[in-house]
GROMACS .gro file of C-alpha atoms in nm:
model
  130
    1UNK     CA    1  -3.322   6.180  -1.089
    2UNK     CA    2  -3.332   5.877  -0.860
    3UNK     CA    3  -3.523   5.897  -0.516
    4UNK     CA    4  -3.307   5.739  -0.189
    5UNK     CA    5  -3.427   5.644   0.120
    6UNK     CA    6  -3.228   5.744   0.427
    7UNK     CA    7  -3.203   5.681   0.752
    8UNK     CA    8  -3.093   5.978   1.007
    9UNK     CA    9  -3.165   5.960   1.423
   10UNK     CA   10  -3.415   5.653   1.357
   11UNK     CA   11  -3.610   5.825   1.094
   12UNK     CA   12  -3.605   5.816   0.733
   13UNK     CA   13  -3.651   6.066   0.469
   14UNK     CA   14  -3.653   6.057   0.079
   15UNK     CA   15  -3.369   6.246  -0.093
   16UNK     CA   16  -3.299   6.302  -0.466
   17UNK     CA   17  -2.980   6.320  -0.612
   18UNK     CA   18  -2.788   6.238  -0.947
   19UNK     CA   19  -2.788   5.912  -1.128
   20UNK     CA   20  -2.477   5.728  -0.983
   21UNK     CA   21  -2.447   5.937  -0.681
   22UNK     CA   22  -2.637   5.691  -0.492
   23UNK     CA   23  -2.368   5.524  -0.302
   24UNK     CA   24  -2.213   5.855  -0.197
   25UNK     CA   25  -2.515   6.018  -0.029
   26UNK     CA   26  -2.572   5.676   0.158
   27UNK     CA   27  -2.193   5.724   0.279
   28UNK     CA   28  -2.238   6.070   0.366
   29UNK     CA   29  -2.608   5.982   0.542
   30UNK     CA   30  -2.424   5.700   0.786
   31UNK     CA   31  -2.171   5.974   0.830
   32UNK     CA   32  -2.440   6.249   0.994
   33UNK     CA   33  -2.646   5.991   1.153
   34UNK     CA   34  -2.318   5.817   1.342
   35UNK     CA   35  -2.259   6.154   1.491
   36UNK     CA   36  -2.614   6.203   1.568
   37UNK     CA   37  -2.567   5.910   1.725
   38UNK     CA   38  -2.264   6.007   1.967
   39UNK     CA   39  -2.492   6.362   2.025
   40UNK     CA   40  -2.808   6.130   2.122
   41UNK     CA   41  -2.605   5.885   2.357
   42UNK     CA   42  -2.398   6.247   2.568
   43UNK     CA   43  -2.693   6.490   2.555
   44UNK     CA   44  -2.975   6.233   2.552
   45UNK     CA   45  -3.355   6.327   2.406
   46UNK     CA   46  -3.301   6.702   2.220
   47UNK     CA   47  -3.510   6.874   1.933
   48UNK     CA   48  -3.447   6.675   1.607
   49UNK     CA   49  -3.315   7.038   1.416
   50UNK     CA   50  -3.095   7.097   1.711
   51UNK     CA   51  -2.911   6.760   1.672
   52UNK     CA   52  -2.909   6.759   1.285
   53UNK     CA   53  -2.723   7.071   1.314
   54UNK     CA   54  -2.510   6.980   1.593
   55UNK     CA   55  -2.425   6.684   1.402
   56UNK     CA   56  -2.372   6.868   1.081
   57UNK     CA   57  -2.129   7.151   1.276
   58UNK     CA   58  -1.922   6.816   1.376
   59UNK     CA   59  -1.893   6.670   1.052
   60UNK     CA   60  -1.805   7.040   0.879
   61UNK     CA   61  -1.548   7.038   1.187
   62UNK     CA   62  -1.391   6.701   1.091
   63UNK     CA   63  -1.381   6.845   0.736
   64UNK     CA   64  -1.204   7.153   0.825
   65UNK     CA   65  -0.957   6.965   0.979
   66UNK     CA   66  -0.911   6.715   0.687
   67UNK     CA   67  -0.900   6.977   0.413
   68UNK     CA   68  -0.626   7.188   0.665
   69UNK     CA   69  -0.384   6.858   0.668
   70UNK     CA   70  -0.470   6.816   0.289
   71UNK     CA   71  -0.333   7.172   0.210
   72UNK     CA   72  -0.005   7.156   0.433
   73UNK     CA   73   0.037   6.799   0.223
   74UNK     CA   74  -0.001   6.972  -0.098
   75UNK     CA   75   0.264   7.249   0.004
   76UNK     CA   76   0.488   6.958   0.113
   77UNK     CA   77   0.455   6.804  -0.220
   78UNK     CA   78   0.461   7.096  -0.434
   79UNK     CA   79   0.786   7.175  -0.244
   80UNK     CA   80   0.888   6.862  -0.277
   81UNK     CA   81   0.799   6.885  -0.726
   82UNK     CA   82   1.029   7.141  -0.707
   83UNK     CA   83   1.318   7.057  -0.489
   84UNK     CA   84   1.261   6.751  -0.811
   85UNK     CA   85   1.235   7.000  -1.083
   86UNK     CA   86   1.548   7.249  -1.001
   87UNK     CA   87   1.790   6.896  -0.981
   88UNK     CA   88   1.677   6.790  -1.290
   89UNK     CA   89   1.725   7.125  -1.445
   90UNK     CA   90   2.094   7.155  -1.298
   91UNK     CA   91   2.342   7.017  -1.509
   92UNK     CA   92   2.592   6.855  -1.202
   93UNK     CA   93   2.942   6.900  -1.332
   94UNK     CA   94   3.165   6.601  -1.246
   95UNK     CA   95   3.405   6.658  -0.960
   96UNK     CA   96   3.736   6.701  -1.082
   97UNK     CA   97   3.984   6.494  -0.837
   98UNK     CA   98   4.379   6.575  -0.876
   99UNK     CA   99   4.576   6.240  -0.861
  100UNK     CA  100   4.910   6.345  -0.812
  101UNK     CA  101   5.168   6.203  -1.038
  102UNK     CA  102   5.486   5.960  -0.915
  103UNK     CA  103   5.783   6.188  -1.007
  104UNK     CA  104   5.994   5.923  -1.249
  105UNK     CA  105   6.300   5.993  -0.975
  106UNK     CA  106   6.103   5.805  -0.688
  107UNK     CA  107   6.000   5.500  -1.000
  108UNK     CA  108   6.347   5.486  -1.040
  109UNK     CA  109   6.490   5.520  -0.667
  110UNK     CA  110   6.187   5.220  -0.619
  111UNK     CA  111   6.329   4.965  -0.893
  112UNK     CA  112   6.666   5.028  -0.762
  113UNK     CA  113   6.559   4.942  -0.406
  114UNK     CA  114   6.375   4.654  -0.568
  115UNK     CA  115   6.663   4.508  -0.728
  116UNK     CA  116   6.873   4.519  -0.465
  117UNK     CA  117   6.612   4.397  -0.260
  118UNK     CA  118   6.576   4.094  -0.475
  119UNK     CA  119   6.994   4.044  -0.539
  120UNK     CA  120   6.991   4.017  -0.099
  121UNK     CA  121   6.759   3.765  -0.109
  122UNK     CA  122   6.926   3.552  -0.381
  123UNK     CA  123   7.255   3.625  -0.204
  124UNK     CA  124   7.094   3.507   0.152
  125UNK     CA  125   6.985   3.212  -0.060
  126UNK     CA  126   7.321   3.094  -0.181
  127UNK     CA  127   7.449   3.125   0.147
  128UNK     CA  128   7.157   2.916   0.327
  129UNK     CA  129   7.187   2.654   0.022
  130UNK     CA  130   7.584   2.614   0.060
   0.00000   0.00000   0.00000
């Protein structure tokens, strides 16, 4: 189990922790000393216990409030999975759309109108010509 050397409030103490785990206890030691820090530069000189734990209530504060955000983002998402999971599940049933049908009357009454449509023209067109 591998000794590290930290460095809290200007003093340093020897910690043990798991093989690997190295790089997270340094994290988490520059964590408690910065906000031994901000307690040291507010309150000044106070007992070395008193601002360990002072600094350790702020950090468990700051976690509190991370962990709080983390759960209403996981009820979000899990929301979210199954607003994903019921559409998948539904089998949507193509929308059925009416188109209504020309009666063959009105195709008829149309060619007529198109014919004589077309003999007026030809007619206007002799007359222009001549």
């Amino acid at each position: 189990m591998p000794e590290v050397t930290i460095t809290i409030g200007s003093r340093q103490f020897e910690v043990a922790c798991q093989a690997g785990e190295e790089h997270y206890l340094h994290t988490a030691a520059k964590m408690l000393d910065d906000e031994a820090q901000v307690l040291a530069d507010q309150a000044g000189r106070m007992p070395e216990a008193r601002m360990l734990l002072m600094a350790g209530l702020m950090l468990a504060d700051k976690t509190a409030s991370v962990e709080d955000q983390v759960a209403e983002l996981q009820a979000k998402l899990n929301e979210r999975e199954a607003e994903l999971a019921n559409l998948r599940d539904s089998k949507a049933e193509p929308e059925r759309i009416e188109v209504p049908v020309v009666p063959q009357s009105v195709s008829d009454t149309l060619a007529e109108l198109a014919a004589r449509a077309e003999a007026l023209a030809v007619s206007v067109e002799e007359k222009v010509a001549s």
